[in-house]
PDB file of C-alpha atoms in Angstrom:
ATOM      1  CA  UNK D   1       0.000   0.000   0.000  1.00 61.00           C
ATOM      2  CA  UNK D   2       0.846   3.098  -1.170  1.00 70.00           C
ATOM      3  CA  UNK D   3       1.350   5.970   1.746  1.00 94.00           C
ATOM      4  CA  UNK D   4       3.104   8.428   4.392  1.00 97.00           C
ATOM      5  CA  UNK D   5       4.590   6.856   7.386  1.00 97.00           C
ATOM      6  CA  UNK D   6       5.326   8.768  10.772  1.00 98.00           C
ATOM      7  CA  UNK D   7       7.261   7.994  13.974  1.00 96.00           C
ATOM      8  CA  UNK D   8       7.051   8.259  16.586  1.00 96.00           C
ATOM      9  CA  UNK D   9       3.751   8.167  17.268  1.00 96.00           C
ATOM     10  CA  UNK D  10       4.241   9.860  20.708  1.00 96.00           C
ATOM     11  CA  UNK D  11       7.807  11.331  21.401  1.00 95.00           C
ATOM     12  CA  UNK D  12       8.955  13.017  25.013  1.00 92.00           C
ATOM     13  CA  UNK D  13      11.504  15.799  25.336  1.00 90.00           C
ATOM     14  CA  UNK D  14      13.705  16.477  27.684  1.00 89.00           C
ATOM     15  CA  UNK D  15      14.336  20.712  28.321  1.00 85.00           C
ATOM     16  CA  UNK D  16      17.643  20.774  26.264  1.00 87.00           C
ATOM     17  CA  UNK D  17      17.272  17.934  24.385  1.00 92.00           C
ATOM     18  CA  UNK D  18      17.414  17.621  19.920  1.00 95.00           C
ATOM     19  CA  UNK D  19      14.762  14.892  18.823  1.00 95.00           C
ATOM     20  CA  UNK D  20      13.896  13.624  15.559  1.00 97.00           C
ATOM     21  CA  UNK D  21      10.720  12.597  14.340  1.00 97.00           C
ATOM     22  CA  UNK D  22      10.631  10.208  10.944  1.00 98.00           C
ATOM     23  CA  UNK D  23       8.885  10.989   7.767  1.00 98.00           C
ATOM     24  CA  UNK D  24       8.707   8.447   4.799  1.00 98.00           C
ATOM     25  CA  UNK D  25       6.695   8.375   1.771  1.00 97.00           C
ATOM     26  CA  UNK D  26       6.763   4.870  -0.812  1.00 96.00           C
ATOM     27  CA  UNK D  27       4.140   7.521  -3.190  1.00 93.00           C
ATOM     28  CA  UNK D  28       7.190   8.943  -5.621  1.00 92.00           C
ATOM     29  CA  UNK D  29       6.224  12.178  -4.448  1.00 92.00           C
ATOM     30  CA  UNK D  30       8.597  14.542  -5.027  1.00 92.00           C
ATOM     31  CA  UNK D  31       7.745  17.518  -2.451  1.00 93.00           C
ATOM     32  CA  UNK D  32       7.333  16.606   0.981  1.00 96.00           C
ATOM     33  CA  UNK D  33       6.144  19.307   3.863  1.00 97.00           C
ATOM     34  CA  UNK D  34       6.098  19.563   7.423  1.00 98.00           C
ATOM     35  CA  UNK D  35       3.442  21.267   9.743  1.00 98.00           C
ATOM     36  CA  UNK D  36       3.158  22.521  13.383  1.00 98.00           C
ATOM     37  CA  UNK D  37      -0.970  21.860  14.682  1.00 97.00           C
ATOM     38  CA  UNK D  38      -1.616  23.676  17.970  1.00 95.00           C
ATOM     39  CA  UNK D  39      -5.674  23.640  19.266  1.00 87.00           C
ATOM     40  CA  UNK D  40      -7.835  25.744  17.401  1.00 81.00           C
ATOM     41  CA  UNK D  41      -5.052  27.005  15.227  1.00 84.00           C
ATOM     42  CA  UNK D  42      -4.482  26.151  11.331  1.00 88.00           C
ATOM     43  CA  UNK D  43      -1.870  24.108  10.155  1.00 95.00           C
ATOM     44  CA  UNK D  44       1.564  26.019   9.775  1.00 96.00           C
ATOM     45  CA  UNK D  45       4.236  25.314   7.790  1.00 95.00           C
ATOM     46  CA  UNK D  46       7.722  25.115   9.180  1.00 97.00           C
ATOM     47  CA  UNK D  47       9.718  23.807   6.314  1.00 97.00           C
ATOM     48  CA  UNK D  48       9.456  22.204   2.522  1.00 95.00           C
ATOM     49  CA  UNK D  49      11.643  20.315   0.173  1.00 95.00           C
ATOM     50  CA  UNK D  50      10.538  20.373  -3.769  1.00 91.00           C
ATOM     51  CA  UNK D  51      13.030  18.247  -4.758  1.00 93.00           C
ATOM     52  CA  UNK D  52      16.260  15.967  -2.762  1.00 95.00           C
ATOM     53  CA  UNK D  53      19.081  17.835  -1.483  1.00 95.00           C
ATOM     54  CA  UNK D  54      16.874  21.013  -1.398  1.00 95.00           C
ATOM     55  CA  UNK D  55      14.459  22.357   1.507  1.00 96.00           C
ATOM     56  CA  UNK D  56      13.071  25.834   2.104  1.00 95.00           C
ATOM     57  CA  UNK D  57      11.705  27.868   5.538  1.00 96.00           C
ATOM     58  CA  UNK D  58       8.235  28.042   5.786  1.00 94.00           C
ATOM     59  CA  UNK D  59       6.594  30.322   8.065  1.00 93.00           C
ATOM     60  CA  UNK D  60       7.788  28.609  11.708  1.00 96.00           C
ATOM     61  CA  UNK D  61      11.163  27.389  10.632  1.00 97.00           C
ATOM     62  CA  UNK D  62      12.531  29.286  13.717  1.00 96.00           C
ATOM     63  CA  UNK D  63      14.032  26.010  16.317  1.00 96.00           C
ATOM     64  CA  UNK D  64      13.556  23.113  13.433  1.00 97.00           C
ATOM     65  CA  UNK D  65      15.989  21.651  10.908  1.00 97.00           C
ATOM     66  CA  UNK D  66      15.478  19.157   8.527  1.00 98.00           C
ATOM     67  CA  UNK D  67      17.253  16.900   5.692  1.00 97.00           C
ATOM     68  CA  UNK D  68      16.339  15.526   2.399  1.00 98.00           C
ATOM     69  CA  UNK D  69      18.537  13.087   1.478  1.00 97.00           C
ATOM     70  CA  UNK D  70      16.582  11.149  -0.115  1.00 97.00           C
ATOM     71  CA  UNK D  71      13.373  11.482  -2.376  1.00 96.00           C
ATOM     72  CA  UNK D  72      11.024   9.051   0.586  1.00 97.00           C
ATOM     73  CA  UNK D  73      12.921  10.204   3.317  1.00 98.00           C
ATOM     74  CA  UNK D  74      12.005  13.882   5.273  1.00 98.00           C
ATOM     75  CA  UNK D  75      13.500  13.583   8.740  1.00 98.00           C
ATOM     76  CA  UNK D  76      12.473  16.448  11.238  1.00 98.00           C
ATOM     77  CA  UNK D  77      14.807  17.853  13.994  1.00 97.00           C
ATOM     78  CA  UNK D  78      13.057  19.948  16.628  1.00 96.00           C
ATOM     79  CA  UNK D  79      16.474  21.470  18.422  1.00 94.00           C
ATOM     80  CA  UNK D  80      16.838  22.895  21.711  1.00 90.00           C
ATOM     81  CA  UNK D  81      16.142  26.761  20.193  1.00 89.00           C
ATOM     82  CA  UNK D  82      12.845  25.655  20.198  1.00 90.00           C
ATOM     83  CA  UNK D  83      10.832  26.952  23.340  1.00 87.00           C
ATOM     84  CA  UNK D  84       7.453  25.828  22.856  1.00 91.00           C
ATOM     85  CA  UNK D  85       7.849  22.396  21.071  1.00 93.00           C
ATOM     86  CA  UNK D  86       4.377  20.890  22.438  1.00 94.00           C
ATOM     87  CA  UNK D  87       2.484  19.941  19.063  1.00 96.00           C
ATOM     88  CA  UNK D  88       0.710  17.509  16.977  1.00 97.00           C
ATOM     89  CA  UNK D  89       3.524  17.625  13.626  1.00 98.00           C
ATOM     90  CA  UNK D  90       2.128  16.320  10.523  1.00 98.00           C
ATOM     91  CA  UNK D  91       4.376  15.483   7.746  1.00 98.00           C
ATOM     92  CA  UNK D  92       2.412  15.477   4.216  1.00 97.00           C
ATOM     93  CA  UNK D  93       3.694  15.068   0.689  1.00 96.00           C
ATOM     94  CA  UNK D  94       2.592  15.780  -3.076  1.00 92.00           C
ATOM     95  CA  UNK D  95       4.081  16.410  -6.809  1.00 85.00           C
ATOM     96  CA  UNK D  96       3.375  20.144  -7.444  1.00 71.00           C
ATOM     97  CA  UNK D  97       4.148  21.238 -11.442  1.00 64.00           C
ATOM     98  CA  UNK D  98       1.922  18.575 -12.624  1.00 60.00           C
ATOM     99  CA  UNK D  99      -1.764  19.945 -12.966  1.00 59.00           C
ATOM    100  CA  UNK D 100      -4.068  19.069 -10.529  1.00 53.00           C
ATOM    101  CA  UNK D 101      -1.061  17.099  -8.655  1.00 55.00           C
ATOM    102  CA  UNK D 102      -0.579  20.222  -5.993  1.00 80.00           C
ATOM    103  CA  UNK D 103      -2.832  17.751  -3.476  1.00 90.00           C
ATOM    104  CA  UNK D 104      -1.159  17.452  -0.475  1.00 93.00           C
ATOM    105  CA  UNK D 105      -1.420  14.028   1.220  1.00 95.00           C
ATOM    106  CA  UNK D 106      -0.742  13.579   5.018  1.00 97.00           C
ATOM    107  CA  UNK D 107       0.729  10.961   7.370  1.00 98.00           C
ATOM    108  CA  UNK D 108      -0.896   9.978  10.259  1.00 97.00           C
ATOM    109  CA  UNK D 109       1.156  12.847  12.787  1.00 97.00           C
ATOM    110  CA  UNK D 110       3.809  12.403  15.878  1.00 98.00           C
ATOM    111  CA  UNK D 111       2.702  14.170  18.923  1.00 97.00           C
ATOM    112  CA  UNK D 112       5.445  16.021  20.753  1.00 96.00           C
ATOM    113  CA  UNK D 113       5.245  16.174  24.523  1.00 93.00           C
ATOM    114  CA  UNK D 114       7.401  18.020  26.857  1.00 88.00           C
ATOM    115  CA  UNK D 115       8.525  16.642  30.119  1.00 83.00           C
TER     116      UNK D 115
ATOM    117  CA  UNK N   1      -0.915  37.051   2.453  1.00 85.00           C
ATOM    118  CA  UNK N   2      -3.559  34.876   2.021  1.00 89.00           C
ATOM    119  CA  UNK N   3      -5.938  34.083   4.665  1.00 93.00           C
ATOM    120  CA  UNK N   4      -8.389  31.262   5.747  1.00 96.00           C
ATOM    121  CA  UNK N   5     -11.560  32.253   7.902  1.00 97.00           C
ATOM    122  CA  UNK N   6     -13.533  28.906   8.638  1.00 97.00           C
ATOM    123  CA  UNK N   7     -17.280  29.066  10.303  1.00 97.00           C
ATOM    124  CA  UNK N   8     -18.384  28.046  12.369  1.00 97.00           C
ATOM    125  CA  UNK N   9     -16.027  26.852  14.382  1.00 96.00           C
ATOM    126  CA  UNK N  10     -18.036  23.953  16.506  1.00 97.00           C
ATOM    127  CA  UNK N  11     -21.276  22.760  14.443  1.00 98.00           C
ATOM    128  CA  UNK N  12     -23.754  19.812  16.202  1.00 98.00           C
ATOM    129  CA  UNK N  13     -26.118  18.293  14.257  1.00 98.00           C
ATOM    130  CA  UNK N  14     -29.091  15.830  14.491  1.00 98.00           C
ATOM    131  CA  UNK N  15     -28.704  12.837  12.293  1.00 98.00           C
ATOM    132  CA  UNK N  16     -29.862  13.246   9.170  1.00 97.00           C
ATOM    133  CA  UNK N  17     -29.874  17.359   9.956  1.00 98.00           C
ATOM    134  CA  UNK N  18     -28.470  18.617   6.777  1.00 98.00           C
ATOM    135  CA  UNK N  19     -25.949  22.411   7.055  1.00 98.00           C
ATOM    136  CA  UNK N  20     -23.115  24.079   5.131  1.00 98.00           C
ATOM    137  CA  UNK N  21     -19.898  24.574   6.885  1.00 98.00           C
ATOM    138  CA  UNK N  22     -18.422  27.644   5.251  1.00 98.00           C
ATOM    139  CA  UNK N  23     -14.658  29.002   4.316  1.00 98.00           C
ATOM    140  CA  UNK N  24     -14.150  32.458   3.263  1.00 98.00           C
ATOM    141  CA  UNK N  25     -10.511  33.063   1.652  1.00 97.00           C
ATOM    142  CA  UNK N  26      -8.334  35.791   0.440  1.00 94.00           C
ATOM    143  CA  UNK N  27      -5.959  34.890  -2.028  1.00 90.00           C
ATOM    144  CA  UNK N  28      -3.606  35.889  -4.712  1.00 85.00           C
ATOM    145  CA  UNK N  29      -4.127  33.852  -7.618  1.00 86.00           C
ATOM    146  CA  UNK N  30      -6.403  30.970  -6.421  1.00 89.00           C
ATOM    147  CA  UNK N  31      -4.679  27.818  -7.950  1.00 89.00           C
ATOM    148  CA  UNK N  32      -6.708  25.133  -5.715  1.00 92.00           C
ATOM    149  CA  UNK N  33      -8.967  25.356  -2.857  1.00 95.00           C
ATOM    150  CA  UNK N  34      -8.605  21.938  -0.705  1.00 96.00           C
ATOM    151  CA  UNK N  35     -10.953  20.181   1.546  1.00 98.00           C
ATOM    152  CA  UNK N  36     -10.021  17.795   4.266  1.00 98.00           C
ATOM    153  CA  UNK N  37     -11.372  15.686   7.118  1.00 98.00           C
ATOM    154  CA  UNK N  38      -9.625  14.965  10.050  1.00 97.00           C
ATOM    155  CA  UNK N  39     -10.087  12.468  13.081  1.00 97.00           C
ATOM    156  CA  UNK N  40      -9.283  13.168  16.945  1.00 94.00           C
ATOM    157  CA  UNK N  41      -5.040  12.540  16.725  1.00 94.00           C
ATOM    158  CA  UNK N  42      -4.712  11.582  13.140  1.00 96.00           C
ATOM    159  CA  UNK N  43      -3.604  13.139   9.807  1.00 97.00           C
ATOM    160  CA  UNK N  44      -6.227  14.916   7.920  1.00 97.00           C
ATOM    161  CA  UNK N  45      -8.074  12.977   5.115  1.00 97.00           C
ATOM    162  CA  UNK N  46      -8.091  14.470   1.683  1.00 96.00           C
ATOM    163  CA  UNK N  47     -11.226  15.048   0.641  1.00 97.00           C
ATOM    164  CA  UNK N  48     -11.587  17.375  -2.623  1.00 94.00           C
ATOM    165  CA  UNK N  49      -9.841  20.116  -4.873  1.00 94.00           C
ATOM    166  CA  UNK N  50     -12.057  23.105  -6.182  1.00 95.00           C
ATOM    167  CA  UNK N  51     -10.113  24.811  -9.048  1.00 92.00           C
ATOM    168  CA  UNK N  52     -12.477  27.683 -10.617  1.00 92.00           C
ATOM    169  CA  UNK N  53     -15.841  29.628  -9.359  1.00 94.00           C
ATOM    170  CA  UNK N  54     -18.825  27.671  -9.899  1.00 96.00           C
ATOM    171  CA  UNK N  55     -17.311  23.649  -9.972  1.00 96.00           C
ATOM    172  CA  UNK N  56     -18.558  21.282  -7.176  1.00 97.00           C
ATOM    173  CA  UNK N  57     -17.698  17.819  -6.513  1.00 97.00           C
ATOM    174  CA  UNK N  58     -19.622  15.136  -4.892  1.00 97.00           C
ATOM    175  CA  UNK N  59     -18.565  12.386  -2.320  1.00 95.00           C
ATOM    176  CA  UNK N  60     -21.342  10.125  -0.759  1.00 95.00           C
ATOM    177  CA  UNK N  61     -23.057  13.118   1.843  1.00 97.00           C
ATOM    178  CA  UNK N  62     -20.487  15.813   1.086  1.00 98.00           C
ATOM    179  CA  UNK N  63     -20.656  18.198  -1.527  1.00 98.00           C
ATOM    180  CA  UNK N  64     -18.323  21.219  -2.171  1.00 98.00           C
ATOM    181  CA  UNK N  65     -18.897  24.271  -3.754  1.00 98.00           C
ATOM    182  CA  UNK N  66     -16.801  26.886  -4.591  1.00 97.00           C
ATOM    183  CA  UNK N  67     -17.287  31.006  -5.554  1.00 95.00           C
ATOM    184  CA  UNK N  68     -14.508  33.772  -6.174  1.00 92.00           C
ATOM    185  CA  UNK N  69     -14.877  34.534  -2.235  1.00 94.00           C
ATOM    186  CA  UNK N  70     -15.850  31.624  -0.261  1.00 97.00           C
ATOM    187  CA  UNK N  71     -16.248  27.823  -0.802  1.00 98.00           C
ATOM    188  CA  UNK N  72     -18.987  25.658   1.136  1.00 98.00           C
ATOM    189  CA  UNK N  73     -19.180  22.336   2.326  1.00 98.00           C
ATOM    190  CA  UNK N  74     -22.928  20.989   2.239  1.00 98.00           C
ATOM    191  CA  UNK N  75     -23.107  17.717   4.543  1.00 98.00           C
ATOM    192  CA  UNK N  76     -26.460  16.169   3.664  1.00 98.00           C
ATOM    193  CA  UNK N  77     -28.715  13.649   6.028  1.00 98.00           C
ATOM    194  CA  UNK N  78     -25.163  13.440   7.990  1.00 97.00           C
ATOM    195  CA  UNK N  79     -24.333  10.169  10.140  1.00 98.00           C
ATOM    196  CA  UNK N  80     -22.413   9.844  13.531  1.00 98.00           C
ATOM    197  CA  UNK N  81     -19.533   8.971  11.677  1.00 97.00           C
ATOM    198  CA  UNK N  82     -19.325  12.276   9.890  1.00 98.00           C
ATOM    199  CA  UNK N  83     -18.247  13.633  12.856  1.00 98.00           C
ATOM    200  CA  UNK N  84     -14.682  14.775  12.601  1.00 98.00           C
ATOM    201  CA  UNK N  85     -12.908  18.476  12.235  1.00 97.00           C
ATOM    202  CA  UNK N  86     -13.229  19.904   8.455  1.00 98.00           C
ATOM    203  CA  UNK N  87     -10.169  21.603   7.353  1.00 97.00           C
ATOM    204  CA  UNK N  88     -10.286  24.122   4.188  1.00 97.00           C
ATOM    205  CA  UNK N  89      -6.742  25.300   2.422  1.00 96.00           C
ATOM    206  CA  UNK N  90      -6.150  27.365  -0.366  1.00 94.00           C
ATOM    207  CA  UNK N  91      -3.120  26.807  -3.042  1.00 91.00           C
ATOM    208  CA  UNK N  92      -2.124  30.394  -4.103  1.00 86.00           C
ATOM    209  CA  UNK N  93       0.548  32.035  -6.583  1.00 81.00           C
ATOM    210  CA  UNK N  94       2.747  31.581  -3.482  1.00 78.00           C
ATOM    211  CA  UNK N  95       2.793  27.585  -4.036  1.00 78.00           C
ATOM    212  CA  UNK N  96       2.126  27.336  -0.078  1.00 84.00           C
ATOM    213  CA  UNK N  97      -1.027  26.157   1.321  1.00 90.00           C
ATOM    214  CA  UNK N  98      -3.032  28.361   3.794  1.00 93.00           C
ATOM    215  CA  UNK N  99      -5.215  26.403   6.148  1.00 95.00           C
ATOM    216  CA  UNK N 100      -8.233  27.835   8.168  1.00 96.00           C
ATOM    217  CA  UNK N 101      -8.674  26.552  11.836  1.00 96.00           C
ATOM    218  CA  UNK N 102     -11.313  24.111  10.961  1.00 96.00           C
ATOM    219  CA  UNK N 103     -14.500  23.603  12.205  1.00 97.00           C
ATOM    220  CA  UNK N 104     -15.704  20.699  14.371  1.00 97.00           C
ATOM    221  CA  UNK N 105     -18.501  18.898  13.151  1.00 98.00           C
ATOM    222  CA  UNK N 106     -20.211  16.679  15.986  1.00 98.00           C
ATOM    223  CA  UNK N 107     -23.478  14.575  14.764  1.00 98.00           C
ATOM    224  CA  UNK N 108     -25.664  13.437  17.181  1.00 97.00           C
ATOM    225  CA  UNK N 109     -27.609   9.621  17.073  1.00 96.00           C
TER     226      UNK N 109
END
């Protein structure tokens, strides 16, 4: 089955502490997205890679890196910078250019908890 | 920058009650308007892609319309199982999507 994968499902930080949180896609996709979902608040975007080897900031990049080293593979680091990490992330992907291909499909989320 | 306004935000329903949830968007250069469904601590669900005033699409009780201003989402003779958070997005000239806050949809046996 075709899809987006996400782990883990639940992650804990510790103040001071980088963790990573796992995004793969088997849909040859080639953009792939992450978002930030706080209650009652929109997604938000906090970075996007159109292609491998290339990402961009979206709007919350601030405390986050990532890596696309290769074209399934979108691995989120939410660093230490980060102050209020507490948040459902959803990872999503698509293959923008082609038309009608800009949907955006979504994995099923890690939740981020801060102990 | 474009901008999402979803209402309401909570909606509860009767079974088989029909309603409209509505999404109200400012854009530059529309390229898609996106619905999606999404479950208590899950990813959201794609549901449909408006393109151009006046097209609708159809999905067993969902049906989505779209105008230059605002797009609706008509749930008719909805089920318990409908109940879920409705998220609209818009695909813009900026090639980002813009989410609104959703609203919660809660149908009542």
């Amino acid at each position: 089955d075709g899809g987006i994968t996400q782990s883990p499902k639940y992650l804990f930080r510790k103040e001071g502490q980088n963790v990573t949180l796992s995004c793969e896609q088997n849909l040859n996709h080639d953009a792939m997205y992450w978002y930030r979902q706080d209650p009652g608040q929109g997604l938000r975007l906090i970075y996007y890679s159109q292609i491998v080897n290339d990402f961009q900031k979206g709007d919350i990049a601030e405390g986050y890196s990532v890596s696309r080293e290769k074209k399934e593979s979108f691995p989120l680091t939410v660093t230490s910078a980060q102050k209020n990490p507490t948040a459902f992330y959803l990872c999503a992907s698509s293959n923008p250019g082609t038309s009608g291909q800009e949907t955006q499909y979504f994995g099923p989320g890690t939740r981020l908890l801060v102990l | 920058e474009d901008q999402v306004t979803q209402s309401p935000e909570a909606l509860r329903l009767q079974e088989g009650e029909s309603s409209s949830l509505n999404c109200s968007y400012t854009v530059s250069g529309l390229r898609g308007l996106f619905w999606y469904r999404q479950d208590p601590g899950k990813g959201p669900e794609f549901l449909f892609t408006l393109y151009s005033a006046g097209e609708e699409k159809e999905k067993e009780r969902l049906k989505a319309t779209l105008t230059k201003k605002e797009s609706f989402l008509h749930i008719t003779a909805p089920k318990p199982e409908d109940s879920a958070t409705y998220l609209c997005a818009v695909y813009s000239s900026a090639r980002q999507l813009t989410f609104g806050s959703g609203t919660q949809l809660t149908v009542l046996p």
